[in-house]
Amino acid sequence: MPTALSRFAVFVGTLAVAGSVVAQTCEVRSGPRPPAVVELYTSEGCSSCPPADRWLSTLKPQDNVLALSFHVNYWNHLGWRDPFATRETTARQYLLKDALGGKHVYTPQVVLNGRDHRGWYGQRAGNLSGLSAATAPALRLNRQGNVVTAQVAATTGSEPAGELAGYWAVLQDGLVSKVTRGENAGEDLRHDHVVSLYQPVPAWKASQGGSAQITLPAGSAQRVAFVVTNPGLTQPLQALVLHCPA
């Protein structure tokens, strides 16, 4: 049975016309049930993070969940440099800390639909509440060749300033690291839903709708997510993930 994340997916294969090749195109549209957005802040230099990484791997797109693994870099000084951590993904956790009124950042941290979620351990995907349909604008993702375009429908919005923003997240699955130093020395760590590229999009007027584009490497078959948020980028309102054949 198709889900809200995949219900409207369409793929059009490569077409040869008069010696030329038309780029592959695929598309997905949001359904009536916005997904749950789960953000995990984790690090390979943190000994308490592997259980959270394994839990995140149990969450699948077909369960109407968008799982995002943001690796942070502030544990790199413990002897192991996390190869998936970036300044941008780390900065996002600090942004959320300020929005949530936290005193400090920590790992592993799970944020569900923009709120700190400490009861994640052992929780099944079916028990994770999705985003509110009442405030979720319609969203469409379309890929032509290496370019992915997000189209956000116009909405009256619920923000005082009448603005929305968003971010791209390019995702990788099945990543494995053999850790040789630090708190997880000797462990083989496996990761899914890793955000290899986090790219915020400036705010736009909700009443006018918005659009954004991202260019992927040639031949890339990585999953690409777009998350519509409040102007501060901290509260998700809608989300969609696109997975096209290479």
mmCIF file of N, CA and C in Angstrom, residues 74-145:
data_model
loop_
_atom_site.group_PDB
_atom_site.id
_atom_site.type_symbol
_atom_site.label_atom_id
_atom_site.label_comp_id
_atom_site.label_asym_id
_atom_site.label_seq_id
_atom_site.Cartn_x
_atom_site.Cartn_y
_atom_site.Cartn_z
ATOM 1 N N TYR A 74 31.722 18.410 17.634
ATOM 2 C CA TYR A 74 32.346 18.888 18.877
ATOM 3 C C TYR A 74 32.917 17.777 19.753
ATOM 4 N N TRP A 75 32.788 16.507 19.342
ATOM 5 C CA TRP A 75 33.463 15.417 20.053
ATOM 6 C C TRP A 75 34.725 14.956 19.323
ATOM 7 N N ASN A 76 35.088 15.612 18.238
ATOM 8 C CA ASN A 76 36.261 15.184 17.465
ATOM 9 C C ASN A 76 37.553 15.233 18.275
ATOM 10 N N HIS A 77 37.575 16.075 19.302
ATOM 11 C CA HIS A 77 38.810 16.225 20.083
ATOM 12 C C HIS A 77 39.101 15.017 20.975
ATOM 13 N N LEU A 78 38.152 14.062 21.058
ATOM 14 C CA LEU A 78 38.352 12.906 21.929
ATOM 15 C C LEU A 78 39.229 11.827 21.298
ATOM 16 N N GLY A 79 39.712 12.069 20.081
ATOM 17 C CA GLY A 79 40.647 11.130 19.476
ATOM 18 C C GLY A 79 40.161 10.534 18.171
ATOM 19 N N TRP A 80 38.865 10.731 17.834
ATOM 20 C CA TRP A 80 38.338 10.202 16.580
ATOM 21 C C TRP A 80 37.575 11.313 15.869
ATOM 22 N N ARG A 81 37.939 11.540 14.623
ATOM 23 C CA ARG A 81 37.277 12.576 13.836
ATOM 24 C C ARG A 81 36.115 11.959 13.058
ATOM 25 N N ASP A 82 34.917 12.366 13.377
ATOM 26 C CA ASP A 82 33.734 11.831 12.709
ATOM 27 C C ASP A 82 33.756 12.253 11.240
ATOM 28 N N PRO A 83 33.815 11.294 10.294
ATOM 29 C CA PRO A 83 33.933 11.662 8.881
ATOM 30 C C PRO A 83 32.662 12.255 8.290
ATOM 31 N N PHE A 84 31.547 12.157 9.004
ATOM 32 C CA PHE A 84 30.274 12.653 8.475
ATOM 33 C C PHE A 84 29.834 13.968 9.123
ATOM 34 N N ALA A 85 30.618 14.443 10.082
ATOM 35 C CA ALA A 85 30.272 15.682 10.776
ATOM 36 C C ALA A 85 30.709 16.895 9.955
ATOM 37 N N THR A 86 29.881 17.936 9.960
ATOM 38 C CA THR A 86 30.208 19.179 9.264
ATOM 39 C C THR A 86 29.902 20.367 10.177
ATOM 40 N N ARG A 87 30.465 21.503 9.824
ATOM 41 C CA ARG A 87 30.159 22.722 10.577
ATOM 42 C C ARG A 87 28.682 23.067 10.456
ATOM 43 N N GLU A 88 28.108 22.820 9.267
ATOM 44 C CA GLU A 88 26.715 23.202 9.023
ATOM 45 C C GLU A 88 25.740 22.360 9.839
ATOM 46 N N THR A 89 25.982 21.040 9.894
ATOM 47 C CA THR A 89 25.081 20.191 10.667
ATOM 48 C C THR A 89 25.231 20.466 12.163
ATOM 49 N N THR A 90 26.438 20.777 12.594
ATOM 50 C CA THR A 90 26.654 21.121 13.997
ATOM 51 C C THR A 90 25.967 22.436 14.339
ATOM 52 N N ALA A 91 26.069 23.408 13.449
ATOM 53 C CA ALA A 91 25.432 24.709 13.674
ATOM 54 C C ALA A 91 23.923 24.562 13.800
ATOM 55 N N ARG A 92 23.343 23.607 13.073
ATOM 56 C CA ARG A 92 21.890 23.420 13.176
ATOM 57 C C ARG A 92 21.494 22.990 14.594
ATOM 58 N N GLN A 93 22.280 22.136 15.220
ATOM 59 C CA GLN A 93 21.932 21.737 16.580
ATOM 60 C C GLN A 93 22.005 22.924 17.532
ATOM 61 N N TYR A 94 22.989 23.778 17.367
ATOM 62 C CA TYR A 94 23.070 24.972 18.219
ATOM 63 C C TYR A 94 21.876 25.892 17.974
ATOM 64 N N LEU A 95 21.425 25.971 16.734
ATOM 65 C CA LEU A 95 20.248 26.773 16.414
ATOM 66 C C LEU A 95 19.019 26.236 17.147
ATOM 67 N N LEU A 96 18.860 24.909 17.143
ATOM 68 C CA LEU A 96 17.738 24.297 17.848
ATOM 69 C C LEU A 96 17.852 24.473 19.354
ATOM 70 N N LYS A 97 19.072 24.387 19.882
ATOM 71 C CA LYS A 97 19.271 24.591 21.322
ATOM 72 C C LYS A 97 18.719 25.947 21.745
ATOM 73 N N ASP A 98 19.054 26.977 20.988
ATOM 74 C CA ASP A 98 18.584 28.316 21.321
ATOM 75 C C ASP A 98 17.069 28.421 21.192
ATOM 76 N N ALA A 99 16.511 27.796 20.141
ATOM 77 C CA ALA A 99 15.066 27.863 19.928
ATOM 78 C C ALA A 99 14.296 27.139 21.028
ATOM 79 N N LEU A 100 14.862 26.040 21.535
ATOM 80 C CA LEU A 100 14.205 25.241 22.562
ATOM 81 C C LEU A 100 14.532 25.707 23.980
ATOM 82 N N GLY A 101 15.407 26.707 24.095
ATOM 83 C CA GLY A 101 15.775 27.217 25.410
ATOM 84 C C GLY A 101 16.710 26.317 26.181
ATOM 85 N N GLY A 102 17.472 25.476 25.490
ATOM 86 C CA GLY A 102 18.404 24.582 26.159
ATOM 87 C C GLY A 102 19.646 25.312 26.648
ATOM 88 N N LYS A 103 20.308 24.738 27.639
ATOM 89 C CA LYS A 103 21.525 25.343 28.188
ATOM 90 C C LYS A 103 22.770 24.872 27.450
ATOM 91 N N HIS A 104 22.695 23.693 26.830
ATOM 92 C CA HIS A 104 23.864 23.167 26.136
ATOM 93 C C HIS A 104 23.397 22.142 25.106
ATOM 94 N N VAL A 105 24.289 21.808 24.178
ATOM 95 C CA VAL A 105 24.012 20.742 23.215
ATOM 96 C C VAL A 105 24.494 19.420 23.798
ATOM 97 N N TYR A 106 23.945 18.325 23.290
ATOM 98 C CA TYR A 106 24.344 17.010 23.787
ATOM 99 C C TYR A 106 24.064 15.968 22.718
ATOM 100 N N THR A 107 24.708 14.815 22.873
ATOM 101 C CA THR A 107 24.454 13.680 21.991
ATOM 102 C C THR A 107 24.263 12.427 22.832
ATOM 103 N N PRO A 108 23.439 11.482 22.396
ATOM 104 C CA PRO A 108 22.544 11.648 21.248
ATOM 105 C C PRO A 108 21.324 12.471 21.625
ATOM 106 N N GLN A 109 20.932 13.343 20.756
ATOM 107 C CA GLN A 109 19.700 14.107 20.943
ATOM 108 C C GLN A 109 18.749 13.779 19.799
ATOM 109 N N VAL A 110 17.506 13.487 20.139
ATOM 110 C CA VAL A 110 16.461 13.265 19.153
ATOM 111 C C VAL A 110 15.468 14.420 19.233
ATOM 112 N N VAL A 111 15.184 15.011 18.097
ATOM 113 C CA VAL A 111 14.208 16.094 17.999
ATOM 114 C C VAL A 111 13.087 15.604 17.091
ATOM 115 N N LEU A 112 11.878 15.555 17.625
ATOM 116 C CA LEU A 112 10.708 15.080 16.877
ATOM 117 C C LEU A 112 9.805 16.262 16.563
ATOM 118 N N ASN A 113 9.640 16.540 15.276
ATOM 119 C CA ASN A 113 8.774 17.633 14.829
ATOM 120 C C ASN A 113 9.113 18.958 15.510
ATOM 121 N N GLY A 114 10.411 19.183 15.679
ATOM 122 C CA GLY A 114 10.875 20.452 16.245
ATOM 123 C C GLY A 114 10.936 20.506 17.755
ATOM 124 N N ARG A 115 10.625 19.414 18.439
ATOM 125 C CA ARG A 115 10.647 19.392 19.908
ATOM 126 C C ARG A 115 11.604 18.309 20.416
ATOM 127 N N ASP A 116 12.271 18.607 21.514
ATOM 128 C CA ASP A 116 13.173 17.635 22.123
ATOM 129 C C ASP A 116 12.377 16.388 22.493
ATOM 130 N N HIS A 117 12.906 15.209 22.142
ATOM 131 C CA HIS A 117 12.163 13.959 22.319
ATOM 132 C C HIS A 117 13.070 12.954 23.014
ATOM 133 N N ARG A 118 12.948 12.870 24.325
ATOM 134 C CA ARG A 118 13.836 12.019 25.101
ATOM 135 C C ARG A 118 13.315 10.593 25.272
ATOM 136 N N GLY A 119 12.082 10.327 24.861
ATOM 137 C CA GLY A 119 11.524 8.987 25.037
ATOM 138 C C GLY A 119 11.633 8.124 23.798
ATOM 139 N N TRP A 120 12.701 8.315 23.019
ATOM 140 C CA TRP A 120 12.838 7.614 21.742
ATOM 141 C C TRP A 120 13.224 6.152 21.885
ATOM 142 N N TYR A 121 13.933 5.783 22.940
ATOM 143 C CA TYR A 121 14.522 4.449 23.015
ATOM 144 C C TYR A 121 13.432 3.377 22.930
ATOM 145 N N GLY A 122 13.553 2.487 21.941
ATOM 146 C CA GLY A 122 12.606 1.401 21.778
ATOM 147 C C GLY A 122 11.294 1.801 21.128
ATOM 148 N N GLN A 123 11.131 3.050 20.795
ATOM 149 C CA GLN A 123 9.872 3.515 20.217
ATOM 150 C C GLN A 123 9.760 3.086 18.754
ATOM 151 N N ARG A 124 8.604 2.641 18.351
ATOM 152 C CA ARG A 124 8.381 2.211 16.984
ATOM 153 C C ARG A 124 7.922 3.382 16.120
ATOM 154 N N ALA A 125 8.165 3.229 14.833
ATOM 155 C CA ALA A 125 7.814 4.302 13.901
ATOM 156 C C ALA A 125 6.336 4.635 13.970
ATOM 157 N N GLY A 126 5.491 3.616 14.158
ATOM 158 C CA GLY A 126 4.051 3.846 14.186
ATOM 159 C C GLY A 126 3.580 4.669 15.360
ATOM 160 N N ASN A 127 4.431 4.830 16.376
ATOM 161 C CA ASN A 127 4.068 5.620 17.552
ATOM 162 C C ASN A 127 4.544 7.061 17.471
ATOM 163 N N LEU A 128 5.174 7.414 16.351
ATOM 164 C CA LEU A 128 5.667 8.783 16.171
ATOM 165 C C LEU A 128 4.610 9.614 15.459
ATOM 166 N N SER A 129 4.160 10.674 16.093
ATOM 167 C CA SER A 129 3.119 11.516 15.506
ATOM 168 C C SER A 129 3.680 12.312 14.342
ATOM 169 N N GLY A 130 2.887 12.438 13.283
ATOM 170 C CA GLY A 130 3.295 13.229 12.137
ATOM 171 C C GLY A 130 3.061 14.712 12.353
ATOM 172 N N LEU A 131 3.538 15.506 11.423
ATOM 173 C CA LEU A 131 3.299 16.940 11.462
ATOM 174 C C LEU A 131 1.813 17.227 11.272
ATOM 175 N N SER A 132 1.385 18.396 11.717
ATOM 176 C CA SER A 132 -0.015 18.772 11.593
ATOM 177 C C SER A 132 -0.391 19.030 10.139
ATOM 178 N N ALA A 133 -1.449 18.382 9.675
ATOM 179 C CA ALA A 133 -1.913 18.603 8.304
ATOM 180 C C ALA A 133 -2.500 20.005 8.139
ATOM 181 N N ALA A 134 -2.979 20.592 9.232
ATOM 182 C CA ALA A 134 -3.640 21.896 9.151
ATOM 183 C C ALA A 134 -2.683 23.011 8.749
ATOM 184 N N THR A 135 -1.416 22.877 9.086
ATOM 185 C CA THR A 135 -0.440 23.934 8.788
ATOM 186 C C THR A 135 0.579 23.513 7.737
ATOM 187 N N ALA A 136 0.374 22.373 7.095
ATOM 188 C CA ALA A 136 1.354 21.854 6.136
ATOM 189 C C ALA A 136 1.010 22.312 4.720
ATOM 190 N N PRO A 137 1.862 23.118 4.094
ATOM 191 C CA PRO A 137 1.604 23.507 2.710
ATOM 192 C C PRO A 137 1.872 22.340 1.764
ATOM 193 N N ALA A 138 1.194 22.331 0.626
ATOM 194 C CA ALA A 138 1.459 21.304 -0.381
ATOM 195 C C ALA A 138 2.879 21.477 -0.909
ATOM 196 N N LEU A 139 3.549 20.348 -1.169
ATOM 197 C CA LEU A 139 4.949 20.374 -1.576
ATOM 198 C C LEU A 139 5.157 19.386 -2.711
ATOM 199 N N ARG A 140 5.945 19.785 -3.695
ATOM 200 C CA ARG A 140 6.282 18.912 -4.814
ATOM 201 C C ARG A 140 7.782 18.945 -5.041
ATOM 202 N N LEU A 141 8.397 17.777 -5.233
ATOM 203 C CA LEU A 141 9.801 17.666 -5.592
ATOM 204 C C LEU A 141 9.897 17.041 -6.972
ATOM 205 N N ASN A 142 10.724 17.632 -7.804
ATOM 206 C CA ASN A 142 10.888 17.162 -9.177
ATOM 207 C C ASN A 142 12.363 17.151 -9.509
ATOM 208 N N ARG A 143 12.821 16.057 -10.100
ATOM 209 C CA ARG A 143 14.223 15.976 -10.531
ATOM 210 C C ARG A 143 14.287 15.812 -12.035
ATOM 211 N N GLN A 144 15.075 16.665 -12.674
ATOM 212 C CA GLN A 144 15.375 16.562 -14.092
ATOM 213 C C GLN A 144 16.886 16.557 -14.235
ATOM 214 N N GLY A 145 17.418 15.444 -14.678
ATOM 215 C CA GLY A 145 18.866 15.310 -14.729
ATOM 216 C C GLY A 145 19.433 15.349 -13.321
#
